[in-house]
Short mmCIF file of C-alpha atoms in Angstrom, two decimals:
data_model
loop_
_atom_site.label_atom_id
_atom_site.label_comp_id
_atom_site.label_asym_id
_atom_site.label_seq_id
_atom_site.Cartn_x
_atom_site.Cartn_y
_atom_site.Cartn_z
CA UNK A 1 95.31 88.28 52.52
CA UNK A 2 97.82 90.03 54.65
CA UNK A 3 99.42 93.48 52.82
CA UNK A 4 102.61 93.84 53.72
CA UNK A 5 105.52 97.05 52.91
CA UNK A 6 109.31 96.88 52.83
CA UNK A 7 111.36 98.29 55.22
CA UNK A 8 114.98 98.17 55.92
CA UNK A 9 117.23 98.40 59.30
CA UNK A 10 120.77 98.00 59.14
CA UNK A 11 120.34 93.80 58.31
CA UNK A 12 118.59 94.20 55.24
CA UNK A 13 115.28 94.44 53.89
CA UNK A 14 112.17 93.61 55.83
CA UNK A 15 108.43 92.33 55.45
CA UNK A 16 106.14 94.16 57.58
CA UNK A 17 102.26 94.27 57.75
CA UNK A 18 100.86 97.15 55.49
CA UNK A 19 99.18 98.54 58.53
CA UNK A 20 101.43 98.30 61.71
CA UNK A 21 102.66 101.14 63.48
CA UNK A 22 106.08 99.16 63.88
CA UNK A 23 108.54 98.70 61.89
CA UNK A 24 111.82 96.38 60.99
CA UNK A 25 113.32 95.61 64.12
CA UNK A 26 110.09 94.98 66.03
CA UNK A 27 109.49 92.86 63.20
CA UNK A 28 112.18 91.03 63.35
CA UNK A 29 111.70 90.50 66.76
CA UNK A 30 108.07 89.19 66.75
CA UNK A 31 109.25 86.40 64.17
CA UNK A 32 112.69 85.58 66.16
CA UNK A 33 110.72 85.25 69.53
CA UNK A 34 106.78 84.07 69.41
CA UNK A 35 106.87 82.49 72.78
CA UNK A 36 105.32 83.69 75.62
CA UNK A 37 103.05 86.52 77.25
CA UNK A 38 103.24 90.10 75.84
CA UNK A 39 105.33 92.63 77.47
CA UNK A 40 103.19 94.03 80.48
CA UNK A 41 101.21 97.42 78.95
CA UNK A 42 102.18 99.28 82.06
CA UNK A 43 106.02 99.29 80.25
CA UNK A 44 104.81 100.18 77.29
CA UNK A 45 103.42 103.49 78.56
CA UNK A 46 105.98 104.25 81.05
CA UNK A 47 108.32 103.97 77.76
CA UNK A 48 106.07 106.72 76.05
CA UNK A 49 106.15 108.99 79.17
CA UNK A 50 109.14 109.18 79.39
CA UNK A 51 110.16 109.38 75.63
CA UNK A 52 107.53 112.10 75.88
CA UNK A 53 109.92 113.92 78.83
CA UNK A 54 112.97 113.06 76.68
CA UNK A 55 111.53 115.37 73.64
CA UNK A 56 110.75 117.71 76.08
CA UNK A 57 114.26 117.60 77.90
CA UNK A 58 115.98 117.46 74.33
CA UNK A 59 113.66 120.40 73.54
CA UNK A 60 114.84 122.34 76.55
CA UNK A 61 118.63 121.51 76.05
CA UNK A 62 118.37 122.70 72.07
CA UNK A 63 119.82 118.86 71.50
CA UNK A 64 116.39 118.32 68.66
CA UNK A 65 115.01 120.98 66.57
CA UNK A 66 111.77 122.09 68.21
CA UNK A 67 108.96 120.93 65.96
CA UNK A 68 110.70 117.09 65.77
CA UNK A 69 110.19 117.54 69.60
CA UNK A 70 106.74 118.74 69.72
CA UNK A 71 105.64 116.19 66.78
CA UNK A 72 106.96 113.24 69.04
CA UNK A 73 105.54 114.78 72.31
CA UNK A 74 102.06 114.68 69.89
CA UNK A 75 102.79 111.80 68.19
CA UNK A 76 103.03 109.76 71.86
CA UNK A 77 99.62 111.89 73.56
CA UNK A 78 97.93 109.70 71.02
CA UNK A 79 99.11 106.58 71.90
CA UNK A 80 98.65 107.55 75.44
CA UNK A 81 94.90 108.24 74.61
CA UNK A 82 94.43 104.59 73.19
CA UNK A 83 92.68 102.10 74.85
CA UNK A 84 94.56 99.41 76.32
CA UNK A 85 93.25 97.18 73.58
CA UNK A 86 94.09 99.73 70.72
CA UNK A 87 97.68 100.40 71.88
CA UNK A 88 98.44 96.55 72.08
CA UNK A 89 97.90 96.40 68.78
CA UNK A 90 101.45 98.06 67.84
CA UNK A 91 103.13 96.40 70.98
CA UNK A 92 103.00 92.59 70.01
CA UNK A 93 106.40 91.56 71.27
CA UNK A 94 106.56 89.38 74.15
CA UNK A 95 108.70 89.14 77.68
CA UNK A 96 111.12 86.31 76.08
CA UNK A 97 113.19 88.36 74.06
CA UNK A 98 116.68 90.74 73.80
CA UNK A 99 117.85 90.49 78.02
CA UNK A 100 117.94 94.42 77.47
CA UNK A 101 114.85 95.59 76.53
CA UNK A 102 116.00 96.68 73.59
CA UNK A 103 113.63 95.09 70.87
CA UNK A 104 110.87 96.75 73.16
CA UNK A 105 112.63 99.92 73.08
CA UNK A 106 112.92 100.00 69.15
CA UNK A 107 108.89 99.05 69.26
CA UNK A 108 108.34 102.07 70.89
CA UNK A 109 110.98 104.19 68.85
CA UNK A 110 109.42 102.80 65.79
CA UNK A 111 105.49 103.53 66.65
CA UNK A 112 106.18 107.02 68.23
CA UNK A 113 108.02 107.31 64.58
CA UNK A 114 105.27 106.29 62.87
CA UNK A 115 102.23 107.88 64.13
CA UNK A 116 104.68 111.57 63.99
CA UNK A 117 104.68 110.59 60.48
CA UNK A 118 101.12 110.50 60.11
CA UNK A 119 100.56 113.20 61.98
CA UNK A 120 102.52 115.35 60.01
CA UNK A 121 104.67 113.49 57.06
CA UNK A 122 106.51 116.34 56.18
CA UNK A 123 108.63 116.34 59.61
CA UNK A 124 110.39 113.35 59.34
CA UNK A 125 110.99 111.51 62.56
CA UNK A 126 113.83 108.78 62.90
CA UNK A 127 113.31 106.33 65.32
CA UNK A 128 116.69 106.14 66.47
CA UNK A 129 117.83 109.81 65.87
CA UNK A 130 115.02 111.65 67.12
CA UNK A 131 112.78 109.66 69.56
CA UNK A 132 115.51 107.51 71.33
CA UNK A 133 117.77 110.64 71.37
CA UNK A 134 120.11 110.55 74.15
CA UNK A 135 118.63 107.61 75.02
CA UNK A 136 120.07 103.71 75.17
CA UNK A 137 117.67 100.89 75.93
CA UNK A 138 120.00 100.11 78.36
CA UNK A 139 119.03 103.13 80.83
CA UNK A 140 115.75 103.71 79.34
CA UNK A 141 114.18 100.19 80.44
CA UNK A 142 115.54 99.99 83.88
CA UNK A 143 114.02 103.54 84.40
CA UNK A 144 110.65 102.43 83.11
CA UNK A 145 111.21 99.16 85.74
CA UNK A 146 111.44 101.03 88.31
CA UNK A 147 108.38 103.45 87.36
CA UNK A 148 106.19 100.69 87.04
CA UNK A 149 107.24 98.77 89.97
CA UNK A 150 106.67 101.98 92.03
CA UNK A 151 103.47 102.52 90.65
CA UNK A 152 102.64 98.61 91.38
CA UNK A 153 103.92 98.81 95.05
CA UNK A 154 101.27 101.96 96.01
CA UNK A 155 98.38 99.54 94.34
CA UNK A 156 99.85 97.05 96.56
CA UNK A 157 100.00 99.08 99.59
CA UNK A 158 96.14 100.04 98.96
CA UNK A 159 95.00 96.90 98.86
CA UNK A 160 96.56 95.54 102.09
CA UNK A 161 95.58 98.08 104.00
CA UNK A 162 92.16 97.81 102.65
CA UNK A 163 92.17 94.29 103.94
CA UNK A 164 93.63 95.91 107.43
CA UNK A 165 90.86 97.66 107.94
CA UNK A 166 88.35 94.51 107.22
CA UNK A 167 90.07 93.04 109.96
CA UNK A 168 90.28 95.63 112.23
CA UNK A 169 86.17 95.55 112.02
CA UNK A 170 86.58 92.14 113.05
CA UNK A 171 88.70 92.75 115.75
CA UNK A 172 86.52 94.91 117.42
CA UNK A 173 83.31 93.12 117.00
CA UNK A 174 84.74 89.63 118.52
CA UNK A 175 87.30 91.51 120.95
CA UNK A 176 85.58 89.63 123.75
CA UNK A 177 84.15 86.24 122.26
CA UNK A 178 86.46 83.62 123.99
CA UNK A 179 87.92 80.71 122.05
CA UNK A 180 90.22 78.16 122.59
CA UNK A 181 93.89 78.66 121.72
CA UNK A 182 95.81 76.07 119.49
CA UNK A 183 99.60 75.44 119.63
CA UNK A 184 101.28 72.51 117.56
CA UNK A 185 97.89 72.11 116.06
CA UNK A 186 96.91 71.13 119.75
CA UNK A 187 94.32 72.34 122.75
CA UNK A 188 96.09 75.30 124.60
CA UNK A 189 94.64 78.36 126.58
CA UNK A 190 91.97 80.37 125.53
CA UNK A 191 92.06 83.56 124.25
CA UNK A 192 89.23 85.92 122.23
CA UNK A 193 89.07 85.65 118.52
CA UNK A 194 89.53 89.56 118.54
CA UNK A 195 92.48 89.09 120.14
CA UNK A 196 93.63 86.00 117.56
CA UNK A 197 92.86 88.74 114.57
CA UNK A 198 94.51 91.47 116.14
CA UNK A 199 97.98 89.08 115.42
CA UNK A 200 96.95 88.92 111.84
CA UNK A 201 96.29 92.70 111.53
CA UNK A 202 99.36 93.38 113.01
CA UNK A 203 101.52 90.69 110.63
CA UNK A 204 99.92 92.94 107.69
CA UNK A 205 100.53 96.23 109.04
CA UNK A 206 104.32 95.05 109.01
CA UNK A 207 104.73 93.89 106.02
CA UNK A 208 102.88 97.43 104.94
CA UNK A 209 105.77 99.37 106.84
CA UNK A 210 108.27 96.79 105.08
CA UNK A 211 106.68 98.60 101.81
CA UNK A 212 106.55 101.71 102.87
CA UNK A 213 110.46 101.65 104.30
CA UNK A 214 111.79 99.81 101.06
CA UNK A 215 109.44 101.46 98.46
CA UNK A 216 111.77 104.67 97.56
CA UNK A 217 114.67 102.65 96.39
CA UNK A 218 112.92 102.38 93.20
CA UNK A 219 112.45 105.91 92.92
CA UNK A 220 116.66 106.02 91.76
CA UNK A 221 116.60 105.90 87.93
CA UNK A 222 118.97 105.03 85.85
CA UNK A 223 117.97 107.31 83.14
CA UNK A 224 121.17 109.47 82.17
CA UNK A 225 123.45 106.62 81.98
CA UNK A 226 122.93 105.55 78.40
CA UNK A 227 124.93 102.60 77.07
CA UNK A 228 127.17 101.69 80.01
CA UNK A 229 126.68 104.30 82.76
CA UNK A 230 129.14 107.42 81.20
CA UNK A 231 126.00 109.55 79.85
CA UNK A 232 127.69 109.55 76.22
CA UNK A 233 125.26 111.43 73.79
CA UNK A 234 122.90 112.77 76.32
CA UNK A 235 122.51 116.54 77.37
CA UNK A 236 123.86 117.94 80.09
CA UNK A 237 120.31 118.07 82.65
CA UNK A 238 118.73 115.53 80.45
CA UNK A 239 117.96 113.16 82.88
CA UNK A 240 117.28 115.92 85.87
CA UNK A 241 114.60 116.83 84.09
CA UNK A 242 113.21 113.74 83.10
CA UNK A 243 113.19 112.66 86.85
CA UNK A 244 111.44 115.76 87.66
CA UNK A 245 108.88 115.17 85.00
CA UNK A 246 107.92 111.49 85.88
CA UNK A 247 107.47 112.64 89.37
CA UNK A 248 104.83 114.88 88.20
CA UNK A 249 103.54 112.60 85.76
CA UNK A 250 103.25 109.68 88.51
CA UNK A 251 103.16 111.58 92.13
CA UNK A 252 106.11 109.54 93.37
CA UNK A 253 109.70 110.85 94.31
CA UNK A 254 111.61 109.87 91.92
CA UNK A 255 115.43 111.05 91.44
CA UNK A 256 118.00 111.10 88.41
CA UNK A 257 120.91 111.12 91.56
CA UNK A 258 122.02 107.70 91.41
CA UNK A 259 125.05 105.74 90.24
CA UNK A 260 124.38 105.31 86.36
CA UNK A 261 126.66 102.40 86.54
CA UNK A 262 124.42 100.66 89.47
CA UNK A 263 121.32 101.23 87.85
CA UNK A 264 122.01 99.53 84.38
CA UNK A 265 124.02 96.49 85.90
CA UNK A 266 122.17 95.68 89.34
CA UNK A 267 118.49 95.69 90.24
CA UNK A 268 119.26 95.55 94.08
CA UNK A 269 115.59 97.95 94.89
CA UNK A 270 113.46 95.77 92.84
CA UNK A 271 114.48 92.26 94.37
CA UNK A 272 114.72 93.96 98.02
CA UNK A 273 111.01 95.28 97.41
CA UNK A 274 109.98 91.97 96.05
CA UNK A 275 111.22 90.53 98.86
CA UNK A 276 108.88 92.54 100.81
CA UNK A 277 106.19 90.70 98.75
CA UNK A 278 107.43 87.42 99.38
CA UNK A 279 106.88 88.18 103.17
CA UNK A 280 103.21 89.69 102.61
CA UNK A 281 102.38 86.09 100.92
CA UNK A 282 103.50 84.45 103.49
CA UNK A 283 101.35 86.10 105.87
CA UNK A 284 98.72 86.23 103.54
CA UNK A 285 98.79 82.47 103.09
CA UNK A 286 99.15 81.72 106.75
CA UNK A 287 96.24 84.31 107.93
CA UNK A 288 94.16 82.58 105.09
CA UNK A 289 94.98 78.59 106.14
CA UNK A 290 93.82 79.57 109.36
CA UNK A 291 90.28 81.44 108.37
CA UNK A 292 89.46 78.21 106.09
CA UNK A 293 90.54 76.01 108.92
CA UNK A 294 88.69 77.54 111.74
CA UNK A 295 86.07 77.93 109.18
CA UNK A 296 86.09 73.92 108.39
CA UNK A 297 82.70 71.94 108.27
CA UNK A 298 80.44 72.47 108.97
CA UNK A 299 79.15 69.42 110.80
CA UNK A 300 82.95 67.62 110.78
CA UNK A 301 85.55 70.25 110.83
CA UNK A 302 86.38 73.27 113.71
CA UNK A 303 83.66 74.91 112.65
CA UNK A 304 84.07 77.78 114.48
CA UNK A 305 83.87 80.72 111.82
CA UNK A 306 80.50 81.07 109.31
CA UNK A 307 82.19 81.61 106.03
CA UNK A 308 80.10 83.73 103.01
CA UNK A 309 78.97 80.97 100.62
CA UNK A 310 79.90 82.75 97.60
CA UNK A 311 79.39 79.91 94.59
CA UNK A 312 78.29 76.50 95.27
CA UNK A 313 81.48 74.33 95.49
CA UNK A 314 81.01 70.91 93.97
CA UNK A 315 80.11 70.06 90.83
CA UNK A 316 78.97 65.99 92.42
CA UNK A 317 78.06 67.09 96.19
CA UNK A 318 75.03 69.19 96.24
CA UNK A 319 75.12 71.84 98.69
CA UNK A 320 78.67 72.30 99.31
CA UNK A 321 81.00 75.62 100.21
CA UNK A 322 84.30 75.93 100.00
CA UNK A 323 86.28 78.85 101.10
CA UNK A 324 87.59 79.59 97.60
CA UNK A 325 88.70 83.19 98.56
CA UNK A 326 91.38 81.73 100.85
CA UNK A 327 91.95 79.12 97.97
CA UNK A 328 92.89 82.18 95.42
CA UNK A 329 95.00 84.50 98.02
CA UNK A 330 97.46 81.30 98.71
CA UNK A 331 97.43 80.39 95.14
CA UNK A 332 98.88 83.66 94.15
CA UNK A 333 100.93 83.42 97.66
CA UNK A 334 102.97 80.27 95.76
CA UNK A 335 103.33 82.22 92.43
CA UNK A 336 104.96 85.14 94.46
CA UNK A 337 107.56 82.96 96.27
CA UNK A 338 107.92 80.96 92.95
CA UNK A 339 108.53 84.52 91.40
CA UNK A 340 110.56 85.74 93.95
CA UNK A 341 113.11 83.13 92.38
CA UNK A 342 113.02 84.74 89.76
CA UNK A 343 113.92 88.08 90.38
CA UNK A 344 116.51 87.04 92.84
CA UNK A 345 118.31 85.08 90.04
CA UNK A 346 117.39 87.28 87.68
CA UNK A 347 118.71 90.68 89.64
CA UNK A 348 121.75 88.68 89.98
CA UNK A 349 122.48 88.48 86.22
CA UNK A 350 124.20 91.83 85.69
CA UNK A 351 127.14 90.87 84.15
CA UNK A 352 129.86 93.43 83.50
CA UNK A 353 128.17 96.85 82.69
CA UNK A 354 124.59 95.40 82.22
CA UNK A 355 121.86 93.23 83.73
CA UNK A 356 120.43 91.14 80.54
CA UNK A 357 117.09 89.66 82.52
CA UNK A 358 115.05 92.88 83.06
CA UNK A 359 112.04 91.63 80.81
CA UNK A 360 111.26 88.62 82.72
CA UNK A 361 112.11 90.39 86.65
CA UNK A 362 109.80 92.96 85.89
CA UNK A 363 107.12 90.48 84.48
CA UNK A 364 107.35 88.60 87.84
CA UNK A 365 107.96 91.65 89.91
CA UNK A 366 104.44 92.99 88.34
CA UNK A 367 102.74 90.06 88.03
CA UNK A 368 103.39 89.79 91.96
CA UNK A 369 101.84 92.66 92.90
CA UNK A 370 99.25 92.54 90.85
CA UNK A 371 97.92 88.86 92.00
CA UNK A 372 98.76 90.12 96.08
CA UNK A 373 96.80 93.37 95.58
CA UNK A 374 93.60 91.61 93.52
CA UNK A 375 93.29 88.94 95.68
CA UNK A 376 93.67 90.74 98.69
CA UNK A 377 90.95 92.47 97.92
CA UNK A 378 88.70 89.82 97.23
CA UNK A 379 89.75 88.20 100.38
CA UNK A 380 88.57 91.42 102.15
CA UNK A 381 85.46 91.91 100.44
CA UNK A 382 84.27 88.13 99.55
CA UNK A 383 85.69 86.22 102.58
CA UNK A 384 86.69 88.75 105.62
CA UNK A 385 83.91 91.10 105.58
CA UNK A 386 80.81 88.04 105.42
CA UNK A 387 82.44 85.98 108.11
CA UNK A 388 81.23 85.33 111.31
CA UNK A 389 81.32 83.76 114.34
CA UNK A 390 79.81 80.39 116.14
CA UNK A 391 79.84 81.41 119.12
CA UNK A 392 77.81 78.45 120.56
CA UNK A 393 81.12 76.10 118.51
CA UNK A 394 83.74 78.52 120.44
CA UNK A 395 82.00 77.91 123.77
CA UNK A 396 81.66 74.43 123.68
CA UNK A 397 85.41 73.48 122.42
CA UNK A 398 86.11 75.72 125.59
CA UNK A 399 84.33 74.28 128.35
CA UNK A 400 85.79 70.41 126.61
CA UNK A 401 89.24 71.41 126.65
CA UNK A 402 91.99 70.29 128.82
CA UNK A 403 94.25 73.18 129.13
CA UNK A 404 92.25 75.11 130.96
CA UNK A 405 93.68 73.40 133.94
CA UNK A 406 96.42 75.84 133.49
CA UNK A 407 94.73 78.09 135.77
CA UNK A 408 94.90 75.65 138.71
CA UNK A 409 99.31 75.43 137.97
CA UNK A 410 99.56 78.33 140.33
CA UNK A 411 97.53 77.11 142.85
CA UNK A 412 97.83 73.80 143.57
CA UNK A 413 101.15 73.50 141.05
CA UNK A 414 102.01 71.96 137.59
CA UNK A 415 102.77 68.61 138.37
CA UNK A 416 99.35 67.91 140.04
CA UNK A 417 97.58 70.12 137.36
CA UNK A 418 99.12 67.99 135.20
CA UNK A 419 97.52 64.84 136.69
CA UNK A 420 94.12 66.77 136.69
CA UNK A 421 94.27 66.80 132.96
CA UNK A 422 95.57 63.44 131.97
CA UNK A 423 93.02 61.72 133.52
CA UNK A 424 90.38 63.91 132.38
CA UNK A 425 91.32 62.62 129.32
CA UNK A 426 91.67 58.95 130.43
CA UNK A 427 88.51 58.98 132.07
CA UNK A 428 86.89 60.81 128.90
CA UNK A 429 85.15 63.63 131.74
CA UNK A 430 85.64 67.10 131.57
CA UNK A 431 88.51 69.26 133.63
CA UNK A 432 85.89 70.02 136.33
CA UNK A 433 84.77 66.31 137.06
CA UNK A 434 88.54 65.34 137.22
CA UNK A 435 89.58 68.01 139.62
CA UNK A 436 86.90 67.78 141.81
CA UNK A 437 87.35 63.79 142.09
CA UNK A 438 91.60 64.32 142.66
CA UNK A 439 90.23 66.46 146.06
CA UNK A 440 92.43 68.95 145.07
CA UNK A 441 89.68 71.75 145.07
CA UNK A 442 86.47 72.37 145.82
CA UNK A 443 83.87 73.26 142.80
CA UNK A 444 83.94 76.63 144.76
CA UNK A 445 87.69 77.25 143.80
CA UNK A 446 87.90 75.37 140.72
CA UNK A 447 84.29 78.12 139.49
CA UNK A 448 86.64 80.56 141.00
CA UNK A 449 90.05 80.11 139.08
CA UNK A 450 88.88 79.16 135.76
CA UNK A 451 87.44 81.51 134.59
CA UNK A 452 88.55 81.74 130.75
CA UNK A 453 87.71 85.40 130.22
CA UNK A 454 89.88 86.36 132.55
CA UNK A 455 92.42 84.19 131.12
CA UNK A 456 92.97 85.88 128.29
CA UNK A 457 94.07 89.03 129.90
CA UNK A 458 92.05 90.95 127.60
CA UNK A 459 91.99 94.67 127.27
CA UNK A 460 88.07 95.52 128.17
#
């Protein structure tokens, strides 16, 4: 059975589990909210970093006694040296709770207490007094948003360019390898597939300049402001240093110049940036429908890629493949516009002095750039780097198609071009049978103006 101790916050009395680090008001908020997934660990230790800077800061400003600092700057190195497993342990509240942060604040307060008081018991350590001092959860969990997030968004930016250089391999190899060009989902002129990747290299390398342009916004924190912007009960350079500190801590610019009051009340950087990440998916998902197309078969589809054949693919059709990697990146591609929602109507909730849906914009915001950056790099490694070519499939869809006879328009002009190709089709013959029976051309000229290397203008 279950030991439990008594504690008591300003309600009353409180059952808590013998063992946990936590204490009443963490308690009181894992029984008054069970629903949902934890809050994300990468909050949880951006909360202890910089509680760890704020005992330092405090230290610095004479606003604690020095050993309570140093105990809770000890007391939170521990937790930091946890595995992710161990530290969960003491963090069991979940995304669905206070609109503040604040319940995950007071988990924090109430652990870092905790483990200072079994470090040394003879220093006592309040939660509230000592480890939030100058602190509100309303400044402390916006500035550990935007940590996270920033962190998130240079994982992001890894991982896409990762998958920019895949292609750019691509690119190269197939720069000449001549393929027919599809607009409306129909026949159009050809171009090489080197050329066709270089448009989905360069829809990436965008969106990574989008992220790179929009990416220091988050580096304005909010910590400083306290309860409603003013700064009341925290020292003087208390949140200069703090910013200076996390930018060591982290290797990111971050700055403690910002407008308290915007920084507790809007979340304008972190929906911009996520907007950024709804664009990625979008190009994600659009470069990925057209690998599994082109890559569709392989006896009745375009089959004009070779995809890797990673895991067989039906569990009744022996020997299938399916391109599952481009199946996973525009999966996640729908969760991020789904989540982009989210943060748009959540960043929009900041009611008076104080936004009350940070738990659930940063959950999306991080759950985004998690899924873009993992399955970006699978995409890269499991689906990108294995493909190849059939070139003998590109050729033949080549010499069949129709529009081709745009090479004739400025010769003998469109309408009569036009007449080539439609009966062509009628007649079920190919361009070259057509045109030579109009007696338009001769199989001289025709051999002599379509040619379709050269009529893809390509850069040799």
């Amino acid at each position: 059975m279950t030991e439990y101790r008594t504690e008591e916050d300003t309600l009353g009395p409180v059952q808590i589990p013998a063992d946990a680090l936590w204490g009443a008001q963490t308690e009181r908020s894992r029984n008054n909210f069970p629903t949902g997934s934890k809050m994300p660990l990468e909050m949880i230790k951006a909360l202890l970093q910089i509680k760890k800077a704020a005992a330092q800061a405090n230290k610095e400003e004479k606003a604690i006694a020095a050993e309570k600092a140093d105990l809770i700057i000890e007391a939170i190195d521990s937790l930091l040296a946890l595995s992710d497993e161990d530290l969960r342990k003491d963090f069991p509240l979940v995304i669905y709770q206070t609109g503040s942060g604040t319940q995950t604040n007071m988990n924090t307060n109430e652990v870092v207490s905790h483990m200072a008081a079994k470090i040394n018991p003879n220093i006592e350590i309040l939660p509230n007094d000592d480890v939030n001092h100058g602190q509100s959860s309303n400044d402390i969990f916006p500035t550990a948003m935007n940590i996270t997030a920033a962190v998130a968004v240079e994982d992001l930016k890894k991982a896409t360019q990762h998958l920019i250089d895949e292609l750019d391999k691509k690119q190269k190899k197939y720069w000449d390898v001549v393929k027919i060009g599809r607009t409306h989902l129909q026949d159009a002129v050809p171009l090489t597939f080197g050329q066709e990747i270089s448009g989905w290299k360069s829809a990436l390398e965008h969106d990574l300049e989008y992220l790179n342009q929009l990416a220091p916004t988050l580096g304005e924190l909010a910590m400083g402001g306290t309860a409603v912007g003013t700064g009341l009960n925290a020292a003087p350079h208390f949140s200069k240093i703090i910013a200076e500190k996390m930018t060591e801590i982290y290797g990111i610019k971050f700055t403690s110049e910002s407008n308290k009051f915007y920084g507790l009340s809007h979340h304008s950087g972190l929906n911009v940036v996520h907007g950024a990440f709804k664009t990625l998916a979008s190009d994600l998902m659009k470069i990925a429908n057209d690998v599994r197309f082109l890559g569709s078969g392989p006896r009745a589809g375009y089959g004009e890629l070779n995809l890797p054949a990673n895991e067989p693919g039906s569990s009744i059709m022996p020997g299938k493949v399916n391109p599952t990697q481009a199946e996973a990146i525009t999966m996640a591609a729908a969760r991020v516009m789904g989540n982009d929602v989210t943060v748009d109507i959540a960043s929009s909730q900041g009611n008076f002095e104080m936004n009350v849906y940070k738990p659930v914009l940063i959950s999306a915001f991080l759950e985004s750039a998690e899924l873009l950056a993992g399955t970006e790099i699978g995409f890269a490694d499991k689906m990108i780097a294995g493909m190849t070519v059939n070139a003998e499939r590109m050729e033949e869809l080549v010499e069949n198609s129709l529009m081709t006879v745009t090479a004739l328009s400025p010769h003998i002009g469109y309408h009569d071009s036009a007449v080539i190709a439609q009966q062509a089709q009628k007649d079920g013959t190919t361009l070259k049978e057509a045109a030579l029976k109009s007696g338009e051309i001769t199989e001289e000229q025709f051999d002599a103006w379509v040619v379709p290397i050269d009529m893809t203008n390509y850069d040799k």
